[in-house]
Amino acid sequence: MTRQITMLAGIDLDRASSMPLYLQLYESIRSAILSGQLEAGIRLPSTRDFAASLGVSRNTVASAFEQLFAEGYITGKVGAGTYVAQIDNATASSPSFAQPDSTQLPCNLSQRGMKMLALRETIFRYRHDPVRAFRPGVPALDRFPVEIWSKLMAQHWRYAQPDLLSYGDPCGYRPLRECIAEYLRLSRAMRCKAEQVIIVSGSQQALDITARVLLDPGDAAWMEDPGYIGARNVFLSAGIDLVPIPIDEQGLNLEVGKLKCPDAKLAYITPSHQFPLGYTMSLARRLELLRWARQSGSWIIEDDYDSEYRYQSQPLAALQGLDDSGRAIYMGTFSKVLFPALRLGYLVVPPELVDVFAAARAVCDRHSPLFEQAVLTDFITEGHFNRHLRRMRVLYAQRQAALVGAAQPLKRWLKVPPCQTGMHLIGWLPEGVDDRAVSGQLALQGIIAPPLSAYRLEPSRQAGLVLGYAAFDTKAIADAIEQTIPILKEIVENLSSPNSQDPSYFSATDALLSAS
């Protein structure tokens, strides 16, 4: 017979503490599980009952449960409740990334170390998770041509050249840099030479190097809002003063940026496919942004993370190709077009910055692995890269259509409009619904759907979920949507505003969608 607790003894939430309530609750439940106070198989109260007994919001309990579920301490199924999971000693002794008590912090951390520690919740959120619907940012790993890649790798090892076994150029393997420069000139209308290409270990290192080279602690930087969490974390850990700039259907709203902080040192943008909203920056905005950078002496980071996947036209020309003053720094990655574990990306920097970026690259970790760079060069020059891209464009268009179609039964609670580019869609929730609570409840059922609010620096009434589709076949998408329907129905109807049945309930979202 299943045992169920009505209340957990020993939970004492301190509302005066700097630690968020949901993390305090997480720590209390986790400690009870690890100490044996809560045994495997015990059924926990519902989030509603737990919240009522503690005098906190249901969102607080849902967020604590989400973290416990992600780390394997609890489990559950729709309609069957939430239970303490069976854990072994290895699991029990694994480190926690929850907010520690100030007395338990490591001694003598630098200010930058403290900033990094404060960001660990977003950094480690999916560190051990399998790739489950609808995790964004993951390509179709099951469709990567592993046999071709393995053959190329074997060839290089069979006839290993001494140059590939020694130290390499910090800027990267020269043949690969030449391939990338040619590819960008042809596909993105960029003005660049191989000498301007710096090979890095993915977009995070590209951002970190750029922040080290161009920004000092206390400098201001424009940040898209909502925007890429990885970029936000890099800048915050470097002590940068982020200035959130709203996004509209033309991209970054420069007028707001100029009013808020006209002399920002840098602007971070995703102009070809704004992350996460999906807008494309208009030509007028691009030219205006370049004029601002030239006049203010500021820098632009153009993050072109997945614009290869455009379904109704060819990939768009890069903003860098319009730059005649050397203020734009372009970054790309192979994580989205090939596979994340490759850990290869690149920067294209103005000629006068090549030496300093090369020096910074050498300081970080000397250079990226040479064999992988050589294999990637062959993969590109032999035509496999372009063929793979063509196949993935067709596949991702089909998977996006499958998601949009499967989500139709959810339209009363979640609107999922299509987009002509990218690897994810936004599912728009009715105004008044807490997307973090929705995301937390979905996570308890093994569905990853990050809340749109998590990507924001400033609060907004626009609530939604970020739904990746590239990594999942049509059956996985349909199954996840089927699981989502009863969860959304219950949560939205319980957490929505009193006017949830009013025709204007979706008015803000409808206006946003029609503008796009």
XYZ file of C-alpha atoms in Angstrom:
516
model
C 0.000 0.000 0.000
C 1.340 3.410 -0.958
C 2.280 5.640 1.964
C 1.501 9.327 1.682
C 2.602 12.166 3.906
C 0.284 15.061 4.601
C 3.056 17.402 5.712
C 6.831 17.193 6.072
C 8.132 18.053 9.533
C 11.097 20.345 9.917
C 10.379 22.712 7.034
C 11.079 26.228 8.259
C 11.042 28.761 5.438
C 12.809 32.014 6.231
C 11.142 34.822 4.285
C 13.853 37.253 5.351
C 16.597 35.118 3.816
C 18.290 36.057 0.532
C 17.792 32.429 -0.565
C 14.578 32.100 -2.646
C 11.759 30.209 -0.962
C 11.656 27.502 -3.608
C 15.365 26.734 -3.005
C 14.781 26.579 0.746
C 11.944 24.130 0.144
C 14.086 22.158 -2.314
C 16.883 21.845 0.273
C 14.462 20.756 3.016
C 12.886 18.000 0.912
C 16.239 16.905 -0.509
C 17.772 16.672 2.992
C 14.786 14.645 4.203
C 15.227 12.212 1.309
C 18.989 11.843 1.794
C 18.634 11.394 5.566
C 15.992 8.706 5.148
C 13.219 10.754 6.732
C 11.410 10.417 3.403
C 11.708 6.852 2.147
C 11.514 5.730 -1.467
C 7.949 5.277 -2.672
C 6.336 7.763 -0.289
C 3.780 9.896 -2.078
C 4.199 13.629 -1.621
C 1.255 16.011 -1.261
C 0.035 17.794 -4.375
C 1.597 21.161 -5.114
C -1.706 22.797 -4.188
C -1.910 21.096 -0.772
C 1.798 21.614 -0.076
C 1.519 25.324 -0.912
C -1.538 25.759 1.296
C 0.104 24.032 4.291
C 3.278 26.143 3.975
C 1.537 29.420 3.203
C 3.432 29.923 -0.053
C 2.413 30.167 -3.690
C 1.871 27.034 -5.724
C 4.585 28.286 -8.099
C 7.113 28.056 -5.243
C 6.314 24.384 -4.655
C 6.241 23.624 -8.392
C 9.704 25.143 -8.866
C 11.120 23.118 -5.958
C 9.558 19.935 -7.352
C 10.958 20.722 -10.812
C 14.508 20.860 -9.447
C 14.043 17.697 -7.390
C 12.645 15.874 -10.421
C 15.496 17.051 -12.659
C 18.068 15.732 -10.150
C 16.292 12.393 -9.720
C 15.027 12.745 -6.137
C 11.332 12.470 -7.021
C 9.316 10.928 -9.819
C 5.712 10.949 -10.944
C 3.118 10.403 -13.633
C 0.041 12.334 -14.717
C -2.868 11.423 -12.477
C -0.729 9.210 -10.257
C 0.933 11.750 -7.992
C 4.527 12.551 -7.072
C 6.719 10.038 -5.233
C 10.135 9.872 -3.604
C 12.434 8.112 -6.063
C 14.585 5.078 -5.332
C 18.145 6.416 -5.090
C 21.429 4.660 -4.520
C 24.465 5.846 -2.559
C 26.083 7.378 -5.630
C 23.030 9.471 -6.289
C 22.707 10.430 -2.654
C 26.240 11.686 -2.474
C 26.104 13.711 -5.693
C 26.686 17.438 -5.256
C 23.834 19.880 -5.057
C 23.756 23.049 -7.079
C 21.138 24.771 -4.944
C 21.931 28.066 -3.273
C 24.202 27.269 -0.294
C 24.065 28.921 3.043
C 26.521 31.829 3.231
C 28.489 29.986 5.928
C 29.117 27.094 3.495
C 30.508 29.146 0.617
C 34.083 28.362 -0.486
C 36.620 30.647 1.123
C 38.413 33.411 -0.731
C 36.564 33.214 -4.036
C 37.215 36.076 -6.421
C 34.386 38.431 -7.268
C 34.162 36.744 -10.654
C 34.042 33.342 -8.962
C 31.164 34.500 -6.775
C 29.319 35.761 -9.848
C 29.804 32.422 -11.588
C 28.612 30.537 -8.497
C 25.452 32.619 -8.464
C 24.701 31.554 -12.063
C 25.024 27.822 -11.547
C 21.278 27.128 -11.537
C 20.955 28.115 -15.198
C 24.359 26.687 -16.138
C 23.691 23.189 -14.738
C 19.947 22.953 -15.371
C 20.216 20.251 -18.055
C 23.673 18.905 -17.273
C 22.625 15.235 -16.878
C 19.280 15.190 -18.634
C 18.669 12.935 -21.632
C 17.478 14.711 -24.744
C 13.725 14.826 -24.162
C 10.959 16.745 -25.903
C 10.908 19.693 -26.171
C 14.469 20.580 -25.243
C 15.567 23.457 -27.510
C 18.917 23.879 -29.211
C 19.607 20.205 -29.947
C 19.901 18.988 -33.567
C 18.716 15.654 -34.943
C 21.562 13.599 -33.510
C 20.019 10.387 -34.838
C 20.363 11.693 -38.405
C 24.002 12.739 -38.280
C 26.118 10.749 -40.804
C 28.224 8.988 -38.192
C 29.654 6.476 -40.682
C 31.067 9.210 -42.902
C 32.519 11.079 -39.935
C 34.048 7.873 -38.539
C 35.641 7.042 -41.888
C 37.216 10.487 -42.153
C 38.491 10.284 -38.593
C 39.958 6.814 -39.214
C 41.736 8.051 -42.328
C 43.422 10.851 -40.407
C 44.547 8.505 -37.636
C 45.768 5.907 -40.116
C 47.957 8.459 -41.874
C 48.535 10.783 -38.933
C 50.684 13.763 -39.814
C 53.130 15.060 -37.185
C 51.636 18.544 -37.474
C 48.319 17.218 -36.138
C 50.050 15.640 -33.154
C 51.850 18.789 -32.045
C 50.744 22.225 -30.862
C 48.753 24.220 -33.362
C 47.986 27.788 -34.296
C 45.829 29.433 -31.600
C 43.651 30.804 -34.404
C 42.899 27.280 -35.594
C 43.691 24.808 -38.361
C 44.438 26.916 -41.432
C 42.554 24.760 -44.000
C 39.434 24.865 -41.808
C 39.651 28.641 -41.475
C 39.862 28.902 -45.255
C 36.789 26.658 -45.660
C 34.791 28.707 -43.161
C 35.757 32.018 -44.777
C 34.701 30.748 -48.206
C 31.453 29.330 -46.845
C 30.568 32.611 -45.145
C 31.376 34.679 -48.225
C 29.098 32.516 -50.366
C 26.246 31.822 -47.935
C 26.204 34.974 -45.787
C 27.612 37.638 -48.137
C 30.340 38.335 -45.591
C 33.512 40.292 -46.212
C 36.208 38.252 -44.564
C 39.465 36.412 -45.116
C 40.762 33.266 -43.492
C 43.101 35.393 -41.361
C 40.051 36.902 -39.617
C 38.612 33.515 -38.594
C 39.386 32.313 -35.046
C 38.432 28.719 -34.212
C 36.988 28.368 -30.702
C 35.426 25.657 -28.554
C 31.840 26.658 -29.191
C 29.846 29.842 -28.780
C 30.391 30.067 -24.999
C 34.137 30.374 -25.433
C 33.599 32.842 -28.271
C 31.545 35.044 -25.943
C 33.965 34.646 -23.045
C 36.974 35.645 -25.151
C 35.090 38.608 -26.590
C 34.102 39.815 -23.127
C 37.705 39.477 -21.897
C 39.117 41.397 -24.857
C 36.564 44.184 -25.303
C 34.886 44.794 -21.932
C 35.919 45.794 -18.432
C 33.888 45.201 -15.249
C 31.290 47.926 -14.990
C 31.003 48.488 -18.751
C 27.473 48.577 -20.126
C 26.235 46.232 -22.838
C 22.913 46.086 -24.647
C 21.285 42.674 -24.233
C 18.262 41.440 -26.168
C 15.329 40.914 -23.818
C 14.334 38.120 -23.936
C 17.699 36.768 -24.996
C 20.206 33.944 -24.911
C 20.942 32.840 -21.336
C 24.450 31.667 -22.246
C 25.431 35.166 -23.347
C 23.798 36.685 -20.284
C 25.799 34.376 -18.008
C 29.109 35.242 -19.682
C 28.532 38.971 -19.376
C 27.254 38.831 -15.808
C 30.194 36.687 -14.693
C 32.521 39.277 -16.241
C 30.891 42.048 -14.187
C 29.188 43.688 -17.162
C 26.235 46.004 -16.577
C 23.542 44.496 -18.817
C 20.998 46.893 -20.308
C 17.882 44.935 -21.365
C 16.522 46.095 -24.729
C 13.061 44.902 -25.811
C 12.414 43.063 -29.064
C 9.691 43.859 -31.578
C 8.853 42.485 -35.012
C 11.849 44.338 -36.518
C 14.310 43.051 -33.948
C 16.245 44.990 -31.306
C 14.472 48.257 -30.450
C 17.318 50.731 -30.890
C 15.315 53.748 -29.791
C 14.881 52.205 -26.352
C 18.571 51.355 -26.269
C 19.621 54.894 -27.084
C 17.331 56.265 -24.393
C 18.471 53.799 -21.749
C 22.191 53.770 -22.446
C 23.391 55.589 -25.586
C 27.089 54.980 -24.822
C 26.954 51.214 -24.208
C 30.265 49.578 -25.000
C 28.718 46.628 -26.841
C 25.452 45.279 -28.268
C 24.745 41.539 -28.360
C 22.270 40.561 -31.097
C 20.859 37.522 -32.924
C 19.627 39.354 -36.036
C 18.954 36.482 -38.462
C 16.757 34.555 -36.014
C 16.251 36.337 -32.722
C 16.617 33.978 -29.800
C 14.149 32.988 -28.537
C 11.300 34.932 -30.208
C 12.299 34.131 -33.794
C 12.088 37.595 -35.386
C 14.430 38.725 -38.147
C 16.051 42.132 -37.768
C 14.981 44.447 -40.570
C 17.509 46.011 -42.943
C 16.645 49.472 -41.620
C 17.422 48.350 -38.053
C 20.678 46.707 -39.136
C 21.899 49.871 -40.824
C 20.776 51.978 -37.871
C 22.634 49.678 -35.461
C 25.812 49.931 -37.529
C 25.541 53.746 -37.575
C 25.154 53.774 -33.796
C 28.208 51.543 -33.340
C 30.307 53.662 -35.680
C 29.312 56.958 -34.033
C 29.620 55.710 -30.448
C 32.714 53.575 -30.984
C 30.817 50.558 -29.695
C 31.062 46.908 -30.702
C 28.423 44.553 -32.083
C 28.408 40.804 -31.446
C 26.402 39.093 -34.177
C 25.443 35.609 -32.982
C 24.380 33.548 -36.007
C 23.602 30.347 -34.144
C 21.115 28.491 -36.397
C 20.200 30.608 -39.421
C 21.325 27.814 -41.781
C 17.850 26.436 -41.148
C 15.632 28.734 -43.158
C 12.733 26.974 -44.831
C 11.221 29.419 -47.318
C 14.363 31.063 -48.695
C 18.131 30.912 -48.606
C 19.915 31.861 -45.337
C 20.037 35.618 -44.833
C 23.083 37.787 -45.445
C 24.971 38.627 -42.273
C 25.005 42.070 -40.713
C 28.812 41.833 -40.817
C 28.684 42.089 -44.600
C 27.140 45.562 -44.264
C 29.768 46.774 -41.794
C 32.193 49.254 -43.365
C 33.710 50.499 -40.101
C 34.958 47.275 -38.496
C 32.609 47.294 -35.503
C 30.894 43.903 -36.016
C 32.203 40.624 -34.597
C 30.520 37.555 -36.069
C 30.206 34.243 -34.246
C 28.982 30.872 -35.457
C 28.894 27.334 -34.122
C 28.845 23.783 -35.437
C 26.885 22.596 -32.390
C 23.521 23.219 -34.078
C 24.412 22.141 -37.629
C 26.462 19.034 -36.701
C 26.512 17.930 -33.041
C 27.168 19.732 -29.715
C 29.899 17.366 -28.475
C 32.149 18.475 -31.346
C 32.777 21.719 -29.399
C 33.885 23.730 -32.424
C 32.776 27.214 -33.330
C 34.346 30.311 -34.802
C 34.679 34.059 -34.582
C 35.182 36.434 -37.477
C 36.845 39.571 -36.143
C 37.911 42.852 -37.793
C 41.536 42.734 -39.055
C 42.814 45.059 -36.336
C 41.514 42.687 -33.633
C 43.041 39.485 -34.976
C 46.228 39.639 -32.892
C 44.528 40.373 -29.586
C 41.885 37.686 -30.140
C 44.600 35.196 -31.091
C 46.450 36.029 -27.884
C 43.283 35.630 -25.827
C 42.550 32.305 -27.536
C 46.034 31.065 -26.652
C 45.590 32.099 -23.025
C 42.306 30.178 -22.700
C 43.433 26.717 -23.840
C 46.002 27.193 -26.601
C 43.818 25.790 -29.421
C 40.968 23.406 -30.188
C 41.773 19.719 -30.937
C 43.483 19.530 -34.321
C 42.191 16.130 -35.433
C 38.558 17.208 -35.136
C 39.369 20.370 -37.070
C 41.042 18.348 -39.821
C 38.112 15.923 -40.035
C 35.654 18.817 -40.185
C 37.688 20.353 -43.010
C 37.361 17.149 -45.046
C 33.680 16.901 -44.146
C 33.167 20.354 -45.660
C 35.446 20.094 -48.711
C 34.071 16.706 -49.770
C 30.515 18.084 -49.838
C 29.130 16.191 -46.831
C 28.440 19.394 -44.896
C 26.183 20.958 -47.531
C 24.377 17.673 -48.159
C 23.735 17.282 -44.438
C 22.375 20.832 -44.222
C 20.000 20.239 -47.137
C 18.656 17.059 -45.539
C 18.204 18.722 -42.164
C 16.322 21.677 -43.664
C 13.778 19.261 -45.118
C 13.611 17.198 -41.921
C 13.267 20.180 -39.578
C 10.557 21.742 -41.723
C 8.636 18.449 -41.416
C 9.187 18.267 -37.665
C 8.113 21.862 -37.187
C 4.932 21.162 -39.141
C 4.374 18.085 -36.974
C 4.666 20.176 -33.814
C 2.301 22.869 -35.087
C -0.218 20.241 -36.157
C 0.025 18.192 -32.970
C -0.441 21.336 -30.868
C -3.812 22.201 -32.419
C -5.784 20.494 -29.613
C -3.931 22.785 -27.186
C -4.950 26.021 -28.907
C -7.372 26.946 -26.131
C -4.449 27.031 -23.692
C -1.343 27.283 -25.872
C -0.853 28.810 -29.316
C 2.076 27.475 -31.356
C 2.460 29.486 -34.587
C 4.964 28.358 -37.246
C 8.219 30.175 -38.033
C 10.161 30.222 -41.289
C 13.512 29.508 -39.643
C 15.196 27.890 -36.651
C 14.950 24.773 -34.489
C 12.312 25.813 -31.947
C 8.956 27.549 -31.681
C 7.307 29.657 -29.009
C 4.133 28.290 -27.457
C 2.204 31.335 -26.277
C 0.248 31.016 -23.045
C -2.775 33.144 -22.137
C -2.053 36.391 -20.380
C -2.054 35.963 -16.617
C -0.574 32.457 -16.614
C 2.769 31.860 -14.907
C 4.936 30.100 -17.484
C 7.431 28.995 -14.820
C 4.691 27.084 -13.013
C 3.599 25.467 -16.270
C 7.183 24.541 -17.140
C 7.719 23.107 -13.663
C 4.668 20.866 -13.843
C 5.653 19.625 -17.293
C 9.155 18.837 -16.005
C 7.636 16.557 -13.366
C 6.320 14.459 -16.246
C 9.655 14.424 -18.070
C 8.763 17.138 -20.594
C 11.316 19.918 -21.031
C 9.688 23.191 -22.050
C 11.677 26.158 -20.688
C 9.558 29.167 -19.685
C 9.962 32.275 -21.818
C 10.251 34.363 -18.661
C 13.525 32.585 -17.818
C 15.114 34.315 -20.821
C 14.053 37.781 -19.669
C 15.912 40.370 -17.647
C 12.764 42.436 -17.083
C 9.268 41.086 -16.354
C 6.696 40.957 -19.134
C 3.043 40.020 -19.487
C 3.890 37.807 -22.467
C 4.099 34.248 -21.138
C 5.181 31.266 -23.174
C 7.175 28.073 -23.506
C 10.223 27.476 -25.710
C 9.559 24.273 -27.665
C 12.444 22.633 -29.489
C 11.516 20.205 -32.261
C 14.673 19.494 -34.275
C 15.858 16.518 -32.186
C 12.514 14.696 -32.034
C 10.676 12.571 -34.556
C 6.971 13.024 -35.187
C 5.985 10.241 -32.777
C 8.011 11.738 -29.910
C 6.437 15.123 -30.627
C 2.918 13.692 -30.717
C 3.453 11.670 -27.531
C 4.805 14.696 -25.642
C 1.906 16.855 -26.785
C -0.565 14.169 -25.683
C 1.033 14.198 -22.225
C 0.933 17.981 -22.180
C -2.792 18.390 -22.874
C -4.203 17.419 -19.433
C -1.394 19.228 -17.618
C -1.938 22.484 -19.476
C -5.694 22.242 -19.184
C -5.512 21.953 -15.407
C -2.750 24.497 -14.841
C -3.998 27.198 -17.177
C -7.565 26.981 -15.955
C -6.425 27.081 -12.305
C -3.688 29.702 -12.588
C -5.125 31.968 -15.247
C -6.749 35.325 -14.635
C -10.448 35.510 -13.697
C -11.291 36.537 -17.263
C -9.752 33.446 -18.827
C -12.917 32.647 -20.762
C -13.251 36.184 -22.104
C -12.603 36.572 -25.880
C -9.892 39.145 -25.102
C -7.980 36.575 -23.003
C -5.476 35.981 -25.796
C -5.581 39.593 -26.999
C -1.963 40.509 -26.181
C -0.607 37.341 -27.751
C -2.823 37.693 -30.839
C -1.538 41.234 -31.355
C 2.040 40.047 -31.060
C 1.526 37.194 -33.528
C -0.258 39.365 -36.082
C 2.585 41.884 -35.934
C 5.059 39.154 -36.890
